[in-house]
Coordinates of C-alpha atoms in Angstrom, one line a residue:
M12 CA 0.0 0.0 0.0
D13 CA 1.4 3.4 -1.0
I14 CA 0.9 5.5 2.1
A15 CA 2.5 8.5 0.6
F16 CA -0.2 8.6 -2.1
G17 CA -2.8 8.1 0.6
V18 CA -1.6 11.3 2.4
T19 CA -1.4 13.1 -1.0
A20 CA -4.9 12.1 -1.9
T21 CA -6.1 13.2 1.5
A22 CA -4.6 16.7 0.9
L23 CA -6.1 16.9 -2.6
V24 CA -9.6 16.2 -1.3
L25 CA -9.2 18.6 1.6
F26 CA -8.2 21.2 -0.9
M27 CA -11.5 20.7 -2.7
T28 CA -13.4 22.4 0.0
P29 CA -11.4 25.7 -0.3
G30 CA -12.0 25.2 -4.0
L31 CA -15.7 25.0 -3.4
A32 CA -15.4 28.1 -1.3
F33 CA -14.0 30.1 -4.3
F34 CA -16.6 28.5 -6.6
Y35 CA -19.5 29.4 -4.4
G36 CA -18.0 32.7 -3.3
G37 CA -17.7 33.9 -6.9
L38 CA -21.3 33.0 -7.7
V39 CA -22.9 35.2 -4.9
R40 CA -23.2 38.9 -4.5
A41 CA -20.3 40.8 -3.3
R42 CA -21.9 41.6 0.0
S43 CA -22.3 37.8 0.7
V44 CA -18.9 36.4 -0.5
I45 CA -17.3 36.2 2.9
S46 CA -20.4 34.6 4.5
M47 CA -20.5 32.0 1.6
M48 CA -16.8 31.1 1.9
M49 CA -16.9 31.0 5.7
M50 CA -19.6 28.3 5.5
S51 CA -17.1 26.0 3.8
F52 CA -14.3 26.9 6.1
G53 CA -16.5 26.5 9.2
T54 CA -17.5 23.1 7.9
I55 CA -13.9 22.0 7.6
G56 CA -13.4 22.9 11.3
L57 CA -16.5 21.4 12.6
V58 CA -16.9 18.2 10.7
A59 CA -13.2 17.2 10.9
V60 CA -13.5 17.4 14.7
L61 CA -16.7 15.4 14.8
W62 CA -15.2 12.7 12.5
I63 CA -12.3 12.3 14.8
L64 CA -14.5 12.2 17.9
Y65 CA -17.1 9.8 16.7
G66 CA -17.9 10.1 13.1
F67 CA -15.4 7.5 11.9
S68 CA -16.8 5.2 14.5
M69 CA -20.3 5.6 13.0
S70 CA -19.1 5.0 9.4
G71 CA -18.8 1.2 9.7
V72 CA -21.3 -1.4 10.8
D73 CA -21.2 -5.1 11.6
S74 CA -24.6 -5.8 10.1
P75 CA -26.4 -4.6 6.8
F76 CA -29.4 -3.9 9.1
A77 CA -27.6 -1.6 11.5
F78 CA -28.4 2.1 11.2
S79 CA -24.7 3.1 11.9
G80 CA -21.7 2.1 13.9
N81 CA -21.4 2.8 17.6
P82 CA -20.4 6.4 18.1
F83 CA -18.7 5.6 21.5
A84 CA -16.7 2.7 20.1
D85 CA -13.5 4.6 19.3
I86 CA -14.0 8.1 20.7
G87 CA -11.0 10.3 19.6
L88 CA -9.6 7.3 17.7
A89 CA -7.9 5.9 20.8
A90 CA -8.4 2.3 19.8
T91 CA -7.3 2.9 16.2
L92 CA -4.2 4.6 17.4
A93 CA -3.4 1.5 19.6
G94 CA -3.8 -0.9 16.8
E95 CA -0.9 -2.7 15.1
S96 CA -1.7 -1.1 11.7
A97 CA -2.3 2.3 13.2
N98 CA -0.1 4.2 10.8
T99 CA -2.0 2.9 7.7
D100 CA -5.4 3.0 9.4
L101 CA -5.1 6.7 10.5
V102 CA -4.4 7.7 6.9
G103 CA -7.5 6.0 5.9
V104 CA -9.4 7.8 8.7
A105 CA -7.9 11.1 7.5
Y106 CA -9.0 10.4 3.9
G107 CA -12.5 9.6 5.0
S108 CA -12.8 12.8 7.0
T109 CA -12.3 14.9 3.8
F110 CA -15.4 13.2 2.2
A111 CA -17.5 14.1 5.2
I112 CA -16.3 17.7 5.1
I113 CA -17.0 18.4 1.5
T114 CA -20.5 16.6 1.5
V115 CA -21.7 18.9 4.2
A116 CA -20.1 21.9 2.7
L117 CA -21.8 21.4 -0.7
I118 CA -25.2 21.8 0.9
S119 CA -24.5 25.5 1.8
G120 CA -24.8 26.5 -1.8
S121 CA -28.6 26.2 -1.7
I122 CA -29.0 28.8 1.0
A123 CA -26.6 31.5 -0.2
D124 CA -27.2 35.2 0.8
R125 CA -29.7 34.5 3.5
A126 CA -28.5 32.1 6.2
K127 CA -27.1 32.8 9.7
F128 CA -23.6 31.4 10.1
G129 CA -24.2 30.0 13.6
S130 CA -27.3 28.3 12.5
W131 CA -25.5 26.8 9.5
L132 CA -22.9 25.3 11.9
L133 CA -25.7 23.8 13.9
F134 CA -27.1 22.3 10.9
A135 CA -23.7 21.1 9.5
G136 CA -23.0 19.3 12.8
A137 CA -26.4 17.7 13.0
F138 CA -26.5 16.6 9.4
A139 CA -23.0 15.2 9.5
T140 CA -24.1 13.2 12.5
L141 CA -27.5 12.0 11.3
G142 CA -27.0 12.2 7.6
Y143 CA -23.5 11.7 6.3
F144 CA -22.0 9.4 8.9
P145 CA -24.8 6.7 8.7
I146 CA -25.1 7.0 4.9
A147 CA -21.3 6.5 4.6
A148 CA -21.8 3.4 6.7
W149 CA -24.6 2.2 4.4
V150 CA -22.6 2.7 1.2
W151 CA -19.0 1.9 2.2
G152 CA -19.0 0.5 5.7
G153 CA -20.9 -2.7 5.3
G154 CA -24.4 -1.3 5.5
W155 CA -27.6 -2.2 3.5
V156 CA -26.5 -0.3 0.3
E157 CA -23.2 -2.2 0.1
S158 CA -25.0 -5.4 0.9
L159 CA -28.0 -4.9 -1.3
G160 CA -26.8 -6.9 -4.2
E161 CA -26.1 -10.0 -2.0
L162 CA -29.4 -9.6 -0.2
L163 CA -31.3 -9.5 -3.5
G164 CA -29.2 -12.0 -5.4
M165 CA -28.0 -9.3 -7.8
P166 CA -24.8 -7.4 -8.6
D167 CA -23.4 -5.2 -5.9
V168 CA -24.2 -1.5 -5.8
I169 CA -21.6 0.6 -7.5
D170 CA -20.7 3.9 -5.9
Y171 CA -17.0 4.1 -6.2
A172 CA -16.3 7.5 -4.9
G173 CA -19.6 9.1 -3.8
G174 CA -22.5 9.5 -6.2
L175 CA -24.8 8.3 -3.5
A176 CA -22.9 9.0 -0.3
V177 CA -21.7 12.5 -1.4
H178 CA -23.5 14.1 -4.2
M179 CA -27.1 12.9 -4.0
N180 CA -26.9 13.0 -0.3
A181 CA -25.8 16.6 -0.4
G182 CA -28.3 17.5 -3.3
A183 CA -31.3 16.1 -1.5
A184 CA -30.3 17.9 1.7
A185 CA -29.9 21.1 -0.3
L186 CA -33.3 20.9 -1.8
A187 CA -34.8 20.4 1.7
L188 CA -33.0 23.5 3.1
A189 CA -34.1 25.6 0.1
F190 CA -37.7 24.8 1.2
V191 CA -37.0 25.6 4.8
L192 CA -35.3 29.0 4.2
G193 CA -37.6 30.1 1.3
R194 CA -36.6 32.3 -1.6
R195 CA -34.2 35.3 -1.5
L196 CA -35.7 38.8 -1.8
G197 CA -36.3 39.6 -5.5
F198 CA -35.9 36.0 -6.5
Q199 CA -36.3 35.7 -10.3
K200 CA -34.2 34.7 -13.3
G201 CA -31.3 37.0 -13.7
S202 CA -31.7 38.8 -10.4
H203 CA -28.8 37.4 -8.6
R204 CA -25.7 37.5 -10.9
P205 CA -22.2 36.2 -9.9
H206 CA -20.1 39.0 -8.6
N207 CA -16.6 37.4 -9.5
V208 CA -16.5 35.1 -12.5
P209 CA -12.7 34.5 -12.1
F210 CA -13.4 33.1 -8.6
V211 CA -15.9 30.7 -10.2
L212 CA -13.3 29.4 -12.7
L213 CA -10.5 29.3 -10.1
G214 CA -12.9 27.3 -7.8
A215 CA -13.8 24.8 -10.6
A216 CA -10.2 24.4 -11.5
I217 CA -9.3 23.6 -7.9
L218 CA -12.1 21.1 -7.7
W219 CA -11.0 19.3 -10.8
F220 CA -7.5 19.2 -9.5
G221 CA -8.6 17.8 -6.1
W222 CA -11.0 15.4 -7.8
F223 CA -8.1 13.2 -8.7
G224 CA -7.6 12.5 -5.0
F225 CA -11.4 12.1 -4.7
N226 CA -11.7 9.4 -7.5
V227 CA -8.2 7.9 -7.8
G228 CA -7.3 8.3 -4.0
A229 CA -9.0 5.1 -2.8
E230 CA -6.7 3.1 -5.1
W231 CA -3.9 3.7 -2.6
E232 CA -5.2 0.7 -0.6
D233 CA -5.3 -1.5 -3.7
N234 CA -1.8 -0.9 -5.1
M235 CA -3.1 1.7 -7.6
A236 CA -4.6 -1.2 -9.7
G237 CA -7.3 0.8 -11.3
A238 CA -5.7 4.3 -11.2
G239 CA -5.2 4.6 -15.0
L240 CA -8.8 4.0 -15.9
I241 CA -10.2 6.2 -13.1
A242 CA -7.8 9.0 -14.1
I243 CA -8.7 9.1 -17.8
N244 CA -12.4 8.9 -17.1
T245 CA -12.1 11.8 -14.7
I246 CA -10.5 13.8 -17.4
G247 CA -12.8 12.6 -20.3
C248 CA -16.2 12.8 -18.7
T249 CA -15.5 16.3 -17.3
A250 CA -14.1 17.6 -20.6
A251 CA -17.1 16.3 -22.6
S252 CA -19.4 17.8 -20.0
I253 CA -17.9 21.3 -20.4
L254 CA -18.5 21.0 -24.2
A255 CA -22.0 19.8 -23.8
W256 CA -22.9 22.6 -21.4
M257 CA -21.5 25.3 -23.6
A258 CA -23.3 23.8 -26.6
V259 CA -26.6 23.9 -24.8
E260 CA -25.9 27.6 -23.8
K261 CA -25.1 28.5 -27.3
I262 CA -28.3 27.0 -28.7
K263 CA -30.5 28.3 -25.9
D264 CA -29.1 31.7 -25.1
G265 CA -26.9 32.5 -28.1
K266 CA -23.5 32.6 -26.1
P267 CA -21.4 30.1 -24.1
T268 CA -20.4 31.6 -20.8
A269 CA -17.5 31.1 -18.4
V270 CA -19.8 30.3 -15.5
G271 CA -21.4 27.7 -17.8
A272 CA -18.1 26.1 -18.6
A273 CA -17.2 25.9 -14.9
S274 CA -20.6 24.5 -14.0
G275 CA -20.3 21.9 -16.9
A276 CA -16.9 20.8 -15.4
V277 CA -18.6 20.3 -12.0
A278 CA -21.5 18.4 -13.5
G279 CA -19.0 16.0 -15.3
L280 CA -17.0 15.5 -12.1
V281 CA -20.1 14.7 -10.2
A282 CA -21.4 12.3 -12.8
I283 CA -18.2 10.4 -13.1
T284 CA -17.7 10.1 -9.3
P285 CA -19.7 6.9 -8.8
A286 CA -18.8 5.5 -12.2
C287 CA -15.1 6.2 -12.6
A288 CA -13.8 2.7 -12.1
N289 CA -16.5 0.9 -14.0
L290 CA -16.8 2.5 -17.4
T291 CA -14.7 2.2 -20.5
P292 CA -13.3 5.7 -21.6
G293 CA -15.7 5.9 -24.5
W294 CA -18.8 5.4 -22.4
A295 CA -17.4 7.9 -19.9
L296 CA -17.2 10.5 -22.6
L297 CA -20.9 9.9 -23.4
L298 CA -21.7 10.2 -19.7
G299 CA -20.1 13.6 -19.8
V300 CA -22.3 14.7 -22.8
F301 CA -25.4 13.5 -20.9
S302 CA -24.5 15.2 -17.6
G303 CA -23.5 18.5 -19.2
A304 CA -26.4 18.8 -21.4
I305 CA -29.1 17.7 -18.9
C306 CA -27.7 19.7 -16.0
A307 CA -27.6 22.9 -18.1
L308 CA -31.3 22.4 -18.5
A309 CA -32.0 21.1 -15.1
I310 CA -30.8 24.3 -13.3
E311 CA -33.7 26.2 -14.9
L312 CA -36.2 24.1 -13.1
K313 CA -35.9 26.2 -9.9
Y314 CA -37.4 29.1 -11.6
R315 CA -40.3 27.0 -13.0
L316 CA -40.9 25.2 -9.7
K317 CA -40.2 28.4 -7.7
F318 CA -37.7 27.0 -5.2
D319 CA -34.5 29.0 -4.5
D320 CA -31.6 26.6 -4.8
S321 CA -29.2 29.6 -4.8
L322 CA -26.1 28.1 -6.4
D323 CA -27.7 25.0 -8.2
V324 CA -26.6 22.3 -5.7
V325 CA -29.7 20.4 -6.8
G326 CA -29.3 21.0 -10.5
L327 CA -25.6 19.9 -10.4
H328 CA -25.0 17.5 -7.5
L329 CA -28.4 15.7 -7.2
V330 CA -29.1 15.6 -10.9
A331 CA -25.5 14.7 -12.1
G332 CA -25.1 12.2 -9.2
F333 CA -28.3 10.6 -10.2
I334 CA -27.3 10.5 -13.9
G335 CA -23.9 8.9 -13.0
T336 CA -25.4 6.3 -10.6
I337 CA -28.2 5.2 -12.8
Y338 CA -26.0 5.2 -16.0
L339 CA -24.0 2.3 -14.5
G340 CA -27.1 0.2 -14.6
F341 CA -26.8 0.3 -18.4
F342 CA -23.1 0.7 -19.1
A343 CA -21.1 -0.7 -16.2
I344 CA -18.3 -3.0 -17.3
E345 CA -19.6 -6.6 -17.2
T346 CA -22.7 -6.0 -15.1
G347 CA -24.4 -3.2 -17.1
L348 CA -27.6 -4.0 -19.1
F349 CA -25.8 -3.2 -22.4
F350 CA -22.8 -5.3 -21.4
G351 CA -24.8 -8.5 -21.0
G352 CA -25.4 -8.1 -17.3
G353 CA -29.1 -8.0 -17.2
V354 CA -31.3 -5.6 -15.1
G355 CA -29.9 -6.5 -11.7
Q356 CA -27.3 -3.6 -11.8
L357 CA -30.0 -1.1 -12.7
V358 CA -32.4 -2.3 -10.0
V359 CA -29.9 -2.1 -7.2
Q360 CA -28.7 1.3 -8.4
L361 CA -32.3 2.7 -8.4
V362 CA -33.3 1.1 -5.0
S363 CA -30.2 2.5 -3.3
T364 CA -30.7 5.9 -4.9
V365 CA -34.3 6.2 -3.6
G366 CA -33.3 5.1 -0.1
V367 CA -30.4 7.6 0.2
V368 CA -32.2 10.6 -1.4
V369 CA -35.4 10.1 0.7
Y370 CA -33.5 9.8 3.9
A371 CA -31.1 12.7 3.3
F372 CA -34.1 15.0 2.3
L373 CA -36.0 14.1 5.4
V374 CA -33.1 14.5 7.8
A375 CA -32.3 17.9 6.4
L376 CA -35.8 19.0 6.3
V377 CA -36.5 18.1 10.0
V378 CA -33.2 19.5 11.2
G379 CA -33.5 22.7 9.2
F380 CA -37.1 23.2 10.4
V381 CA -36.2 22.7 14.1
I382 CA -33.3 25.2 13.8
E383 CA -35.5 27.8 12.0
K384 CA -38.3 27.5 14.6
T385 CA -35.9 27.7 17.6
V386 CA -32.8 29.9 17.1
G387 CA -33.7 31.0 13.6
F388 CA -31.9 30.0 10.4
R389 CA -32.6 32.8 7.9
L390 CA -31.6 36.4 8.1
T391 CA -34.2 39.0 8.4
N392 CA -35.1 40.8 5.3
E393 CA -33.3 44.0 6.5
D394 CA -30.1 42.0 7.2
E395 CA -30.4 40.3 3.8
V396 CA -30.3 43.8 2.2
V397 CA -27.4 44.9 4.2
G398 CA -25.5 41.7 3.4
A399 CA -24.5 38.6 5.3
D400 CA -20.8 39.6 5.3
T401 CA -21.5 42.7 7.5
V402 CA -24.2 41.3 9.6
E403 CA -22.7 37.9 10.3
H404 CA -18.9 38.6 10.2
G405 CA -18.4 42.3 10.4
E406 CA -16.3 42.3 7.3
K407 CA -16.3 43.4 3.7
A408 CA -14.7 41.4 0.8
Y409 CA -13.6 44.4 -1.1
E410 CA -12.2 47.7 0.1
Y411 CA -10.7 50.4 -2.1
E412 CA -8.4 53.2 -1.1
L413 CA -9.1 56.5 -3.0
A414 CA -5.7 58.1 -3.4
E415 CA -6.9 61.6 -4.0
T416 CA -8.9 61.8 -0.9
G417 CA -7.3 59.2 1.4
T418 CA -10.7 57.8 2.2
A419 CA -11.9 54.2 1.8
T420 CA -14.9 52.8 0.0
T421 CA -16.3 49.3 0.1
Q422 CA -18.1 47.4 -2.5
S423 CA -21.3 45.8 -1.4

């Protein structure tokens, strides 16, 4: 086992959350960029601590019928540290923490411009505990999703790097929070434009860079046996998704945009996440075309259905995660329907998808509702107008010195 690559992959995936902060930060108004980025950085601090205290213990089960592992089994990783293989095991624990962090951070994009920071941290801690940790156990820790194929006499569920556990989990939770907090003031198409497009492109680039740790990283425990296929699929699917998104924009709106290209990259990365180790490169390219084109259209649904998923967490992560997960039912090497595997792969992919999405949505809805009705989750209308940066953090993202007067101005 290549421990050095395990540490590198851990760093790559951890770097994705600051990348997400730039991606999300560029998409919001200037008066909310610090608030938006702080949600990601606050999540890093909180979820990493919870993972070490008890989250890792919850992420593995002894029975497919268990809800989660015992949170008190290895508090603070004392038992893991005392084990004979502690050095290797702790790298795995660290790697797992980065998945928990970014899953929760992704959700914040649905409530941009209007959420209290303290309330967000309450939600992040509760959802990590009740949402991500158990679902990680279901999908990767011996739970019902990982055991579903055996229980039904069908192929095993494929979720190599997190279509279920990360993206659809976060996307379903984001949809629930969008309902809890309601729409931003003046919500309509074109009313909330990105304030910093270079930030968006930088964030997408960092995410793509870190995604090689996300997808290829798990191979460090298997002597890098499938690293080549995973790496080329991570490039190919993402590239095809960028092209497809820009083509849809050109046809629909007359011009391809930089924000669209960045969003297409994210859609492709999300779609290939569950499928990266189980598709041939050609079928990965087709998956990229599907994810880019469909997600470019899906993000418009929030205006028709009148829910304010501010930064398109639903349209990107829930939709692309669903596409990538279900696509395996048709095109997975050896077990997909079009590869002579029958309908079993498709059945287990669908059943696991429904279970994870419904559970994540309900947990986020209940937790978000309780926070809103107790300490309050949403900013007041007055505070939303002033801006979350000033109200929640007492800071401005941009301040300019006027040389001729010696005074300072801020952009809001």
